[in-house]
Short mmCIF file of C-alpha atoms in Angstrom, two decimals:
data_model
loop_
_atom_site.label_atom_id
_atom_site.label_comp_id
_atom_site.label_asym_id
_atom_site.label_seq_id
_atom_site.Cartn_x
_atom_site.Cartn_y
_atom_site.Cartn_z
CA MET A 1 -37.51 4.68 13.13
CA LYS A 2 -34.31 5.62 14.91
CA LEU A 3 -31.27 5.70 12.64
CA LEU A 4 -27.96 4.34 13.93
CA ARG A 5 -25.01 6.53 13.05
CA PRO A 6 -21.30 5.92 13.51
CA PHE A 7 -19.70 7.91 16.31
CA LEU A 8 -16.39 8.15 18.15
CA PHE A 9 -15.86 7.79 21.85
CA VAL A 10 -14.33 10.77 23.63
CA SER A 11 -12.45 9.84 26.77
CA GLN A 12 -11.34 12.41 29.32
CA ALA A 13 -8.04 10.58 29.55
CA THR A 14 -7.19 11.53 25.97
CA ASN A 15 -7.19 15.21 26.91
CA GLU A 16 -4.48 14.90 29.52
CA ASN A 17 -1.17 16.44 28.55
CA VAL A 18 1.38 14.37 30.46
CA ASN A 19 4.97 15.52 30.93
CA LEU A 20 7.20 12.59 30.03
CA ALA A 21 10.86 12.35 30.94
CA PRO A 22 13.29 13.37 28.15
CA LYS A 23 14.75 9.85 27.96
CA VAL A 24 11.27 8.36 27.64
CA ILE A 25 10.45 10.81 24.85
CA ARG A 26 13.64 9.84 22.99
CA ASP A 27 12.85 6.14 23.36
CA LEU A 28 9.27 6.72 22.23
CA ALA A 29 10.40 8.72 19.21
CA ARG A 30 12.74 5.88 18.22
CA GLU A 31 10.03 3.24 18.62
CA LEU A 32 7.40 5.30 16.80
CA LYS A 33 9.77 5.80 13.88
CA ASN A 34 10.33 2.05 13.80
CA LEU A 35 6.57 1.48 13.78
CA ASP A 36 6.25 3.90 10.89
CA ASP A 37 9.10 2.32 8.89
CA SER A 38 8.00 -1.25 9.63
CA PRO A 39 4.34 -1.27 10.71
CA PRO A 40 2.74 -4.40 12.18
CA GLU A 41 0.34 -6.32 9.98
CA ASP A 42 -2.88 -4.35 9.34
CA ILE A 43 -1.94 -1.66 11.88
CA LYS A 44 -1.25 2.01 11.14
CA VAL A 45 0.16 4.25 13.87
CA TYR A 46 -0.33 8.02 14.01
CA VAL A 47 1.80 10.31 16.17
CA ASN A 48 0.88 13.55 17.86
CA GLU A 49 4.25 15.30 17.85
CA GLU A 50 3.03 17.86 20.38
CA ASN A 51 1.99 15.16 22.83
CA PHE A 52 3.83 11.84 22.74
CA SER A 53 1.69 10.55 25.59
CA ASN A 54 -1.22 10.14 23.18
CA VAL A 55 -0.65 7.45 20.53
CA THR A 56 -3.35 6.69 17.96
CA ALA A 57 -3.56 3.54 15.82
CA ASP A 58 -5.94 2.15 13.22
CA ILE A 59 -6.43 -1.63 13.25
CA GLU A 60 -8.02 -3.51 10.37
CA GLY A 61 -10.46 -6.20 11.45
CA PRO A 62 -8.76 -9.59 11.03
CA HIS A 63 -10.03 -11.92 8.31
CA GLY A 64 -12.46 -14.58 9.43
CA THR A 65 -13.76 -12.53 12.36
CA PRO A 66 -16.97 -10.49 12.75
CA TYR A 67 -14.74 -7.39 12.52
CA GLU A 68 -13.48 -8.15 9.01
CA GLY A 69 -14.01 -5.32 6.56
CA GLY A 70 -13.77 -2.59 9.18
CA VAL A 71 -11.03 -0.33 10.51
CA PHE A 72 -11.06 0.45 14.24
CA ARG A 73 -9.30 3.41 15.79
CA MET A 74 -7.77 3.05 19.23
CA LYS A 75 -5.62 5.14 21.57
CA LEU A 76 -2.85 4.39 24.01
CA ILE A 77 -2.56 6.93 26.84
CA LEU A 78 0.82 7.02 28.58
CA SER A 79 1.13 8.24 32.16
CA ASN A 80 4.02 10.38 33.44
CA ASP A 81 5.74 7.31 34.94
CA PHE A 82 5.62 5.26 31.74
CA PRO A 83 7.11 2.69 31.09
CA GLN A 84 7.10 1.70 34.74
CA THR A 85 3.30 1.63 34.55
CA PRO A 86 1.37 0.30 31.54
CA PRO A 87 -0.46 2.57 29.11
CA LYS A 88 -4.23 2.71 29.14
CA GLY A 89 -5.92 1.44 26.02
CA TYR A 90 -9.18 2.72 24.57
CA PHE A 91 -11.11 1.93 21.42
CA VAL A 92 -12.24 5.19 19.84
CA THR A 93 -14.43 3.42 17.29
CA ARG A 94 -17.49 1.76 18.78
CA ILE A 95 -17.19 -2.03 18.77
CA PHE A 96 -19.10 -5.03 20.16
CA HIS A 97 -16.50 -7.13 21.95
CA PRO A 98 -16.41 -8.93 25.33
CA ASN A 99 -13.10 -7.36 26.41
CA ILE A 100 -13.90 -3.81 25.31
CA ALA A 101 -16.25 -1.82 27.51
CA LYS A 102 -18.99 0.40 26.16
CA ASN A 103 -16.84 3.45 26.94
CA GLY A 104 -14.03 1.94 24.83
CA GLU A 105 -11.74 0.74 27.67
CA ILE A 106 -9.69 -2.34 26.77
CA CYS A 107 -9.32 -5.18 29.25
CA VAL A 108 -6.23 -7.30 28.57
CA ASN A 109 -3.64 -8.67 30.97
CA THR A 110 -0.77 -7.10 29.03
CA LEU A 111 -2.07 -3.67 30.08
CA LYS A 112 -2.52 -4.78 33.67
CA LYS A 113 -0.85 -7.49 35.75
CA ASP A 114 1.33 -8.88 32.92
CA TRP A 115 2.87 -5.52 32.04
CA LYS A 116 6.66 -5.17 31.99
CA PRO A 117 8.67 -2.00 31.33
CA THR A 118 10.55 -3.83 28.58
CA LEU A 119 7.37 -4.37 26.57
CA GLY A 120 6.99 -1.81 23.83
CA LEU A 121 4.07 -0.26 22.00
CA ARG A 122 4.42 -2.73 19.13
CA HIS A 123 3.77 -5.63 21.51
CA VAL A 124 0.72 -3.88 22.95
CA LEU A 125 -0.76 -3.21 19.50
CA LEU A 126 -0.24 -6.82 18.43
CA VAL A 127 -1.92 -8.08 21.60
CA VAL A 128 -4.94 -5.84 20.97
CA ARG A 129 -5.22 -7.11 17.40
CA CYS A 130 -5.03 -10.71 18.65
CA LEU A 131 -7.86 -9.85 21.04
CA LEU A 132 -10.09 -9.25 18.01
CA ILE A 133 -9.25 -12.75 16.81
CA GLU A 134 -9.66 -14.55 20.13
CA PRO A 135 -11.75 -12.78 22.78
CA PHE A 136 -11.69 -13.83 26.45
CA PRO A 137 -15.31 -13.84 27.63
CA GLU A 138 -14.27 -15.05 31.08
CA SER A 139 -12.90 -11.57 31.89
CA ALA A 140 -15.49 -9.56 30.01
CA LEU A 141 -15.95 -5.82 30.42
CA ASN A 142 -18.96 -6.00 28.13
CA GLU A 143 -21.03 -8.64 29.92
CA GLU A 144 -23.67 -8.76 27.20
CA ALA A 145 -21.08 -9.56 24.53
CA GLY A 146 -19.32 -12.09 26.78
CA LYS A 147 -22.51 -13.94 27.64
CA MET A 148 -23.69 -13.99 24.03
CA LEU A 149 -20.31 -15.25 22.84
CA MET A 150 -20.44 -18.26 25.20
CA GLU A 151 -24.13 -19.09 24.75
CA ASP A 152 -24.94 -18.05 21.18
CA TYR A 153 -21.89 -17.44 19.04
CA GLU A 154 -23.92 -16.98 15.83
CA GLY A 155 -25.99 -14.28 17.50
CA TYR A 156 -22.84 -12.65 18.88
CA ALA A 157 -21.11 -12.70 15.49
CA LYS A 158 -24.18 -11.28 13.73
CA HIS A 159 -24.44 -8.39 16.18
CA ALA A 160 -20.69 -7.71 16.01
CA ARG A 161 -20.82 -7.62 12.19
CA LEU A 162 -23.76 -5.22 12.32
CA MET A 163 -21.84 -2.89 14.66
CA THR A 164 -18.81 -3.14 12.40
CA SER A 165 -20.80 -2.20 9.30
CA ILE A 166 -22.32 0.81 11.09
CA HIS A 167 -19.45 2.26 13.11
CA ALA A 168 -16.14 1.02 11.70
CA MET A 169 -14.26 2.89 9.00
CA LYS A 170 -13.78 1.29 5.60
CA PRO A 171 -10.28 0.12 4.67
CA LYS A 172 -8.55 2.01 1.90
CA PRO A 173 -8.13 -0.04 -1.27
CA LYS A 174 -4.54 -1.04 -1.91
CA SER A 175 -3.28 0.57 -5.08
CA LYS A 176 -2.31 -1.81 -7.86
CA VAL A 177 -1.00 -0.80 -11.28
CA PRO A 178 -2.93 -2.61 -14.05
CA ILE A 179 -0.78 -4.78 -16.31
CA ALA A 180 -1.89 -2.88 -19.41
CA GLU A 181 -1.02 0.46 -17.82
CA SER A 182 2.34 -0.86 -16.65
CA THR A 183 3.10 -2.15 -20.16
CA SER A 184 2.21 1.15 -21.80
CA VAL A 185 4.37 3.05 -19.32
CA ASN A 186 7.32 0.77 -19.98
CA ALA A 187 6.77 1.06 -23.72
CA GLY A 188 6.82 4.82 -23.47
CA ALA A 189 10.06 4.72 -21.54
CA THR A 190 11.58 2.42 -24.17
CA ASP A 191 10.59 4.78 -26.98
CA ASP A 192 12.34 7.63 -25.19
CA VAL A 193 15.57 5.64 -24.94
CA HIS A 194 15.72 4.44 -28.55
CA THR A 195 15.68 7.76 -30.39
CA PRO A 196 15.91 7.52 -34.23
CA LEU A 197 19.37 8.36 -35.56
CA MET A 198 18.13 11.17 -37.81
CA HIS A 199 16.54 13.05 -34.93
CA ASN A 200 19.14 12.42 -32.24
CA THR A 201 21.35 15.42 -33.06
CA ALA A 202 21.34 17.06 -29.61
CA ASN A 203 24.92 15.95 -28.81
CA LYS A 204 26.35 16.32 -32.32
CA ASP A 205 28.69 19.01 -33.55
CA ASN A 206 26.83 22.17 -34.55
CA THR A 207 28.75 22.25 -37.87
CA LEU A 208 26.81 19.26 -39.13
CA ASP A 209 24.06 20.39 -41.48
CA SER A 210 20.87 18.78 -42.62
CA GLY A 211 22.59 17.44 -45.72
CA VAL A 212 24.46 14.87 -43.63
CA SER A 213 21.22 13.55 -42.21
CA VAL A 214 19.74 13.31 -45.67
CA GLY A 215 22.85 11.48 -46.91
CA ILE A 216 22.60 8.97 -44.08
CA SER A 217 18.93 8.47 -44.82
CA ASP A 218 19.64 7.92 -48.51
CA ALA A 219 22.43 5.46 -47.71
CA ILE A 220 20.18 3.46 -45.43
CA THR A 221 17.44 3.41 -48.08
CA ALA A 222 19.86 2.31 -50.79
CA THR A 223 21.32 -0.57 -48.81
CA SER A 224 18.01 -1.81 -47.47
CA PRO A 225 16.93 -5.09 -49.13
CA THR A 226 13.29 -4.11 -48.80
CA ALA A 227 13.74 -0.58 -50.14
CA LYS A 228 11.65 0.20 -53.21
CA LYS A 229 13.42 1.57 -56.33
CA PRO A 230 11.94 4.24 -58.59
CA LYS A 231 10.01 3.03 -61.62
CA GLY A 232 12.40 4.63 -64.12
CA GLU A 233 15.41 3.02 -62.52
CA LEU A 234 13.76 -0.40 -62.71
CA THR A 235 13.05 0.09 -66.42
CA SER A 236 16.65 1.06 -67.24
CA THR A 237 18.01 -1.89 -65.33
CA LYS A 238 15.77 -4.25 -67.20
CA SER A 239 16.88 -2.80 -70.56
CA LEU A 240 20.53 -3.28 -69.62
CA VAL A 241 19.93 -6.94 -68.85
CA ASP A 242 18.10 -7.47 -72.12
CA LYS A 243 20.97 -5.81 -74.05
CA LYS A 244 23.51 -8.14 -72.39
CA LYS A 245 21.39 -11.15 -73.38
CA MET A 246 21.29 -9.96 -77.01
CA ASP A 247 25.10 -9.55 -77.07
CA VAL A 248 25.56 -13.08 -75.77
CA ARG A 249 23.25 -14.44 -78.47
CA LYS A 250 25.08 -12.56 -81.23
CA LYS A 251 28.42 -13.96 -80.08
CA SER A 252 26.95 -17.46 -80.12
CA LEU A 253 25.67 -16.99 -83.71
CA LYS A 254 29.07 -15.78 -84.90
CA ARG A 255 30.68 -18.93 -83.55
CA LEU A 256 28.30 -21.01 -85.58
#
């Protein structure tokens, strides 16, 4: 039985080192920084600082499509007269899609007749992602996928999901801090802020000795309504009360 293994396309176009104009490089650097600071939904862009003509992006398969649960890598190759001419788009990750050829080439009007120099890389990436949501089988590069999509969508979706499970990368789980962990962290921070008075002597005068701390502790204990008194002290207090009662009784007898 032949095992299917994930693999990446290698296009000769990706090896070209194109000399871009300095102004184009500055504009690209600005746009790439913007893409990094504010990435499009489910799209991550990677930059080759040594070659700005080669832009790599990872696109998460949109929900509700046969590509859900997979991450697909693609490349945009810029020619030396970019942006006057559109970039060439290639899927590096193997995918079963009507508008993506078996060699990874992307067929979309934005990268052909509808291209305008004012369109940026963000627009191109969003169009490619939308292509995963709504393919155009009428202009298919992969005729098998296009025909299957129009005649047997369930069969097309099943095959596309199979290809996704085999070749696509898995999305990284989004980190979430558990509520219990967050609470314990906050509690720890609170404990650090509210330092007991007896131990918070870092900013006090060095002339203060331990006797002051003990005095404060004793004062707090004495004034506390819930503080427990020694057994001997309780006994003497009780005797004093009894003696006062006896004196009052004696005075009352004398009056009689």
